[in-house]
PDB file of C-alpha atoms in Angstrom:
ATOM      1  CA  MET A   1       0.000   0.000   0.000  1.00  0.00           C
ATOM      2  CA  ARG A   2       1.383   3.368  -1.018  1.00  0.00           C
ATOM      3  CA  PRO A   3       1.643   6.129   1.627  1.00  0.00           C
ATOM      4  CA  LYS A   4      -0.954   8.212  -0.210  1.00  0.00           C
ATOM      5  CA  SER A   5      -3.427   5.299  -0.159  1.00  0.00           C
ATOM      6  CA  LEU A   6      -2.758   4.791   3.541  1.00  0.00           C
ATOM      7  CA  GLY A   7      -3.541   8.446   4.150  1.00  0.00           C
ATOM      8  CA  TYR A   8      -6.838   8.150   2.257  1.00  0.00           C
ATOM      9  CA  LEU A   9      -7.707   5.034   4.261  1.00  0.00           C
ATOM     10  CA  MET A  10      -7.008   6.837   7.528  1.00  0.00           C
ATOM     11  CA  PHE A  11      -9.042   9.817   6.383  1.00  0.00           C
ATOM     12  CA  ALA A  12     -11.945   7.555   5.359  1.00  0.00           C
ATOM     13  CA  SER A  13     -11.843   5.805   8.743  1.00  0.00           C
ATOM     14  CA  ARG A  14     -13.630   8.811  10.250  1.00  0.00           C
ATOM     15  CA  TRP A  15     -16.842   7.307   8.852  1.00  0.00           C
ATOM     16  CA  LEU A  16     -16.516   4.521  11.437  1.00  0.00           C
ATOM     17  CA  GLN A  17     -17.869   7.069  13.930  1.00  0.00           C
ATOM     18  CA  VAL A  18     -21.242   7.263  12.153  1.00  0.00           C
ATOM     19  CA  PRO A  19     -22.697   4.186  13.958  1.00  0.00           C
ATOM     20  CA  LEU A  20     -21.651   5.796  17.255  1.00  0.00           C
ATOM     21  CA  TYR A  21     -23.586   8.973  16.434  1.00  0.00           C
ATOM     22  CA  LEU A  22     -26.568   6.898  15.271  1.00  0.00           C
ATOM     23  CA  GLY A  23     -26.455   5.090  18.630  1.00  0.00           C
ATOM     24  CA  LEU A  24     -26.548   8.446  20.394  1.00  0.00           C
ATOM     25  CA  ILE A  25     -29.630   9.343  18.344  1.00  0.00           C
ATOM     26  CA  VAL A  26     -31.268   6.160  19.694  1.00  0.00           C
ATOM     27  CA  ALA A  27     -30.221   7.243  23.210  1.00  0.00           C
ATOM     28  CA  GLN A  28     -31.864  10.606  22.492  1.00  0.00           C
ATOM     29  CA  GLY A  29     -35.080   8.711  21.736  1.00  0.00           C
ATOM     30  CA  VAL A  30     -34.769   6.911  25.080  1.00  0.00           C
ATOM     31  CA  TYR A  31     -34.475  10.276  26.842  1.00  0.00           C
ATOM     32  CA  VAL A  32     -37.573  11.563  25.035  1.00  0.00           C
ATOM     33  CA  TRP A  33     -39.441   8.474  26.255  1.00  0.00           C
ATOM     34  CA  GLN A  34     -38.131   8.948  29.810  1.00  0.00           C
ATOM     35  CA  PHE A  35     -39.179  12.608  29.750  1.00  0.00           C
ATOM     36  CA  MET A  36     -42.707  11.747  28.608  1.00  0.00           C
ATOM     37  CA  VAL A  37     -43.066   9.043  31.296  1.00  0.00           C
ATOM     38  CA  GLU A  38     -41.878  11.422  34.037  1.00  0.00           C
ATOM     39  CA  LEU A  39     -44.142  14.213  32.742  1.00  0.00           C
ATOM     40  CA  TRP A  40     -47.108  11.821  32.631  1.00  0.00           C
ATOM     41  CA  HIS A  41     -46.458  10.804  36.261  1.00  0.00           C
ATOM     42  CA  LEU A  42     -46.160  14.453  37.346  1.00  0.00           C
ATOM     43  CA  ILE A  43     -49.434  15.387  35.652  1.00  0.00           C
ATOM     44  CA  GLY A  44     -51.220  12.288  36.923  1.00  0.00           C
ATOM     45  CA  ASP A  45     -49.990  12.710  40.486  1.00  0.00           C
ATOM     46  CA  THR A  46     -50.872  16.408  40.475  1.00  0.00           C
ATOM     47  CA  PHE A  47     -54.457  15.953  39.243  1.00  0.00           C
ATOM     48  CA  THR A  48     -55.157  12.981  41.518  1.00  0.00           C
ATOM     49  CA  GLY A  49     -53.891  14.896  44.536  1.00  0.00           C
ATOM     50  CA  ARG A  50     -50.995  12.512  45.228  1.00  0.00           C
ATOM     51  CA  THR A  51     -48.451  15.292  44.623  1.00  0.00           C
ATOM     52  CA  GLY A  52     -49.593  18.083  46.843  1.00  0.00           C
ATOM     53  CA  VAL A  53     -46.253  18.813  48.397  1.00  0.00           C
ATOM     54  CA  GLU A  54     -44.373  21.628  46.681  1.00  0.00           C
ATOM     55  CA  ILE A  55     -41.009  19.916  47.202  1.00  0.00           C
ATOM     56  CA  THR A  56     -42.198  16.788  45.397  1.00  0.00           C
ATOM     57  CA  VAL A  57     -43.351  18.850  42.418  1.00  0.00           C
ATOM     58  CA  MET A  58     -40.085  20.796  42.438  1.00  0.00           C
ATOM     59  CA  LEU A  59     -38.034  17.578  42.452  1.00  0.00           C
ATOM     60  CA  SER A  60     -40.129  16.196  39.582  1.00  0.00           C
ATOM     61  CA  VAL A  61     -39.643  19.361  37.544  1.00  0.00           C
ATOM     62  CA  LEU A  62     -35.901  19.308  38.272  1.00  0.00           C
ATOM     63  CA  GLY A  63     -35.882  15.712  37.026  1.00  0.00           C
ATOM     64  CA  LEU A  64     -37.498  16.899  33.784  1.00  0.00           C
ATOM     65  CA  ILE A  65     -34.955  19.712  33.471  1.00  0.00           C
ATOM     66  CA  ASP A  66     -32.175  17.183  34.015  1.00  0.00           C
ATOM     67  CA  VAL A  67     -33.486  15.017  31.174  1.00  0.00           C
ATOM     68  CA  VAL A  68     -33.693  18.058  28.860  1.00  0.00           C
ATOM     69  CA  MET A  69     -30.148  19.171  29.724  1.00  0.00           C
ATOM     70  CA  ILE A  70     -28.745  15.694  29.088  1.00  0.00           C
ATOM     71  CA  SER A  71     -30.686  15.612  25.831  1.00  0.00           C
ATOM     72  CA  ASN A  72     -29.141  18.979  24.872  1.00  0.00           C
ATOM     73  CA  LEU A  73     -25.729  17.520  25.673  1.00  0.00           C
ATOM     74  CA  LEU A  74     -26.482  14.607  23.352  1.00  0.00           C
ATOM     75  CA  ILE A  75     -27.436  16.991  20.534  1.00  0.00           C
ATOM     76  CA  MET A  76     -24.199  18.930  20.978  1.00  0.00           C
ATOM     77  CA  VAL A  77     -22.182  15.708  20.813  1.00  0.00           C
ATOM     78  CA  ILE A  78     -24.134  14.253  17.880  1.00  0.00           C
ATOM     79  CA  VAL A  79     -24.278  17.341  15.672  1.00  0.00           C
ATOM     80  CA  GLY A  80     -21.052  19.020  16.802  1.00  0.00           C
ATOM     81  CA  GLY A  81     -19.047  15.803  16.817  1.00  0.00           C
ATOM     82  CA  TYR A  82     -20.269  14.733  13.394  1.00  0.00           C
ATOM     83  CA  GLU A  83     -19.623  18.211  11.976  1.00  0.00           C
ATOM     84  CA  THR A  84     -16.154  18.381  13.566  1.00  0.00           C
ATOM     85  CA  PHE A  85     -14.859  14.855  13.078  1.00  0.00           C
ATOM     86  CA  VAL A  86     -16.785  13.199  10.232  1.00  0.00           C
ATOM     87  CA  SER A  87     -18.242  15.556   7.636  1.00  0.00           C
ATOM     88  CA  ARG A  88     -19.713  19.018   7.221  1.00  0.00           C
ATOM     89  CA  ILE A  89     -23.468  19.222   7.498  1.00  0.00           C
ATOM     90  CA  ASP A  90     -24.687  21.308   4.564  1.00  0.00           C
ATOM     91  CA  LEU A  91     -27.939  22.876   5.724  1.00  0.00           C
ATOM     92  CA  ASN A  92     -28.087  25.413   2.867  1.00  0.00           C
ATOM     93  CA  ASP A  93     -28.787  28.305   5.247  1.00  0.00           C
ATOM     94  CA  HIS A  94     -31.728  26.459   6.775  1.00  0.00           C
ATOM     95  CA  PRO A  95     -33.658  28.847   9.069  1.00  0.00           C
ATOM     96  CA  ASP A  96     -33.424  26.380  11.990  1.00  0.00           C
ATOM     97  CA  GLU A  97     -29.654  25.981  11.765  1.00  0.00           C
ATOM     98  CA  PRO A  98     -28.175  26.473  15.252  1.00  0.00           C
ATOM     99  CA  GLU A  99     -26.018  29.597  15.438  1.00  0.00           C
ATOM    100  CA  TRP A 100     -23.164  27.732  17.122  1.00  0.00           C
ATOM    101  CA  LEU A 101     -22.902  25.183  14.298  1.00  0.00           C
ATOM    102  CA  SER A 102     -21.325  27.707  11.907  1.00  0.00           C
ATOM    103  CA  HIS A 103     -18.197  28.011  14.077  1.00  0.00           C
ATOM    104  CA  VAL A 104     -17.966  24.674  15.841  1.00  0.00           C
ATOM    105  CA  ASN A 105     -14.566  23.093  16.314  1.00  0.00           C
ATOM    106  CA  ALA A 106     -13.093  20.613  18.772  1.00  0.00           C
ATOM    107  CA  ASN A 107     -12.141  23.296  21.322  1.00  0.00           C
ATOM    108  CA  VAL A 108     -15.506  25.070  21.206  1.00  0.00           C
ATOM    109  CA  LEU A 109     -17.247  21.700  21.486  1.00  0.00           C
ATOM    110  CA  LYS A 110     -15.177  20.779  24.569  1.00  0.00           C
ATOM    111  CA  VAL A 111     -16.022  24.050  26.308  1.00  0.00           C
ATOM    112  CA  LYS A 112     -19.731  23.728  25.451  1.00  0.00           C
ATOM    113  CA  LEU A 113     -19.788  20.136  26.711  1.00  0.00           C
ATOM    114  CA  ALA A 114     -17.995  21.097  29.910  1.00  0.00           C
ATOM    115  CA  THR A 115     -20.453  23.899  30.638  1.00  0.00           C
ATOM    116  CA  ALA A 116     -23.382  21.564  29.891  1.00  0.00           C
ATOM    117  CA  ILE A 117     -21.962  19.030  32.352  1.00  0.00           C
ATOM    118  CA  VAL A 118     -21.677  21.801  34.966  1.00  0.00           C
ATOM    119  CA  GLY A 119     -25.341  22.642  34.361  1.00  0.00           C
ATOM    120  CA  ILE A 120     -26.412  19.005  34.732  1.00  0.00           C
ATOM    121  CA  SER A 121     -24.313  18.661  37.863  1.00  0.00           C
ATOM    122  CA  SER A 122     -25.914  21.834  39.241  1.00  0.00           C
ATOM    123  CA  VAL A 123     -29.396  20.350  38.825  1.00  0.00           C
ATOM    124  CA  HIS A 124     -28.314  17.157  40.610  1.00  0.00           C
ATOM    125  CA  LEU A 125     -26.724  19.165  43.410  1.00  0.00           C
ATOM    126  CA  LEU A 126     -29.873  21.275  43.788  1.00  0.00           C
ATOM    127  CA  GLN A 127     -31.935  18.082  44.055  1.00  0.00           C
ATOM    128  CA  THR A 128     -29.535  16.856  46.729  1.00  0.00           C
ATOM    129  CA  PHE A 129     -29.779  20.115  48.688  1.00  0.00           C
ATOM    130  CA  ILE A 130     -33.584  20.013  48.549  1.00  0.00           C
ATOM    131  CA  ARG A 131     -33.511  16.507  50.032  1.00  0.00           C
ATOM    132  CA  ALA A 132     -30.596  17.281  52.363  1.00  0.00           C
ATOM    133  CA  ALA A 133     -32.442  16.002  55.443  1.00  0.00           C
ATOM    134  CA  GLU A 134     -32.612  12.518  53.882  1.00  0.00           C
ATOM    135  CA  ILE A 135     -29.038  12.368  52.562  1.00  0.00           C
ATOM    136  CA  PRO A 136     -25.893  11.716  54.615  1.00  0.00           C
ATOM    137  CA  ASN A 137     -23.593  14.739  54.954  1.00  0.00           C
ATOM    138  CA  GLU A 138     -20.657  12.794  53.513  1.00  0.00           C
ATOM    139  CA  LYS A 139     -22.579  12.159  50.274  1.00  0.00           C
ATOM    140  CA  ILE A 140     -23.532  15.851  50.046  1.00  0.00           C
ATOM    141  CA  MET A 141     -19.905  16.813  50.590  1.00  0.00           C
ATOM    142  CA  TRP A 142     -18.652  14.478  47.837  1.00  0.00           C
ATOM    143  CA  GLN A 143     -21.312  15.659  45.381  1.00  0.00           C
ATOM    144  CA  THR A 144     -20.273  19.254  46.083  1.00  0.00           C
ATOM    145  CA  ILE A 145     -16.584  18.423  45.606  1.00  0.00           C
ATOM    146  CA  ILE A 146     -17.302  16.608  42.336  1.00  0.00           C
ATOM    147  CA  HIS A 147     -19.434  19.534  41.143  1.00  0.00           C
ATOM    148  CA  LEU A 148     -16.611  21.972  41.940  1.00  0.00           C
ATOM    149  CA  ALA A 149     -14.212  19.717  40.000  1.00  0.00           C
ATOM    150  CA  PHE A 150     -16.557  20.017  36.992  1.00  0.00           C
ATOM    151  CA  VAL A 151     -16.675  23.799  37.428  1.00  0.00           C
ATOM    152  CA  PHE A 152     -12.892  24.128  37.608  1.00  0.00           C
ATOM    153  CA  SER A 153     -12.480  21.773  34.632  1.00  0.00           C
ATOM    154  CA  ALA A 154     -14.861  23.895  32.550  1.00  0.00           C
ATOM    155  CA  ILE A 155     -13.018  27.062  33.547  1.00  0.00           C
ATOM    156  CA  GLY A 156      -9.698  25.398  32.721  1.00  0.00           C
ATOM    157  CA  LEU A 157     -10.897  24.265  29.285  1.00  0.00           C
ATOM    158  CA  ALA A 158     -12.263  27.737  28.510  1.00  0.00           C
ATOM    159  CA  TRP A 159      -9.002  29.341  29.655  1.00  0.00           C
ATOM    160  CA  ILE A 160      -6.882  26.942  27.574  1.00  0.00           C
ATOM    161  CA  ASP A 161      -9.109  27.588  24.553  1.00  0.00           C
ATOM    162  CA  ARG A 162      -8.642  31.323  25.067  1.00  0.00           C
ATOM    163  CA  LEU A 163      -4.849  30.901  25.252  1.00  0.00           C
ATOM    164  CA  LEU A 164      -4.853  28.913  22.005  1.00  0.00           C
ATOM    165  CA  VAL A 165      -6.619  31.692  20.117  1.00  0.00           C
ATOM    166  CA  SER A 166      -3.824  33.936  18.904  1.00  0.00           C
ATOM    167  CA  SER A 167      -5.236  37.009  17.148  1.00  0.00           C
ATOM    168  CA  PRO A 168      -7.753  39.500  18.579  1.00  0.00           C
ATOM    169  CA  ALA A 169     -10.153  38.698  15.702  1.00  0.00           C
ATOM    170  CA  GLU A 170      -9.940  34.973  16.483  1.00  0.00           C
ATOM    171  CA  ARG A 171     -10.440  35.718  20.168  1.00  0.00           C
ATOM    172  CA  THR A 172     -13.622  37.729  19.417  1.00  0.00           C
ATOM    173  CA  HIS A 173     -14.900  34.925  17.171  1.00  0.00           C
ATOM    174  CA  ALA A 174     -14.124  32.312  19.847  1.00  0.00           C
ATOM    175  CA  GLN A 175     -15.900  34.354  22.539  1.00  0.00           C
ATOM    176  CA  LYS A 176     -19.018  34.537  20.365  1.00  0.00           C
ATOM    177  CA  ALA A 177     -18.827  30.777  19.807  1.00  0.00           C
ATOM    178  CA  VAL A 178     -18.728  29.986  23.524  1.00  0.00           C
ATOM    179  CA  THR A 179     -21.639  32.266  24.456  1.00  0.00           C
TER     180      THR A 179
END
């Protein structure tokens, strides 16, 4: 095999990721199902009077928010990962094209994923604090420490991404991509 052919083979191997992204789309479907089941329970419990306690409703709603945030994370990985590592998605200026898709790259994707994980962790930590009377202090402490590790990791990734951007124009473009 000639070196040029080997290079083409390596370049074509990126398509091996497609089944992984398709699997994540199936996982997205599972999250939609889970959301609908949890929403159905919330509505049913509310109208039958079984969920009269505000804290129970709040925890149910936080559970729904958690599912949505994880689903958003999946979309970022599916669309952003495919666009970055497999092939460009030509949407022909489709009106529903996400703004962030036009300037996605591996660094922007990492920062977006890290901030999404911080958001998901925040929801879990809030649920823990609401049920603090039922949860051992040691578990609360470890969840808080893990959450802070996620926060510092996200800050570190954003800082590294900022250091990698060399020109002021690139820095402005990168800042718009992260927000």
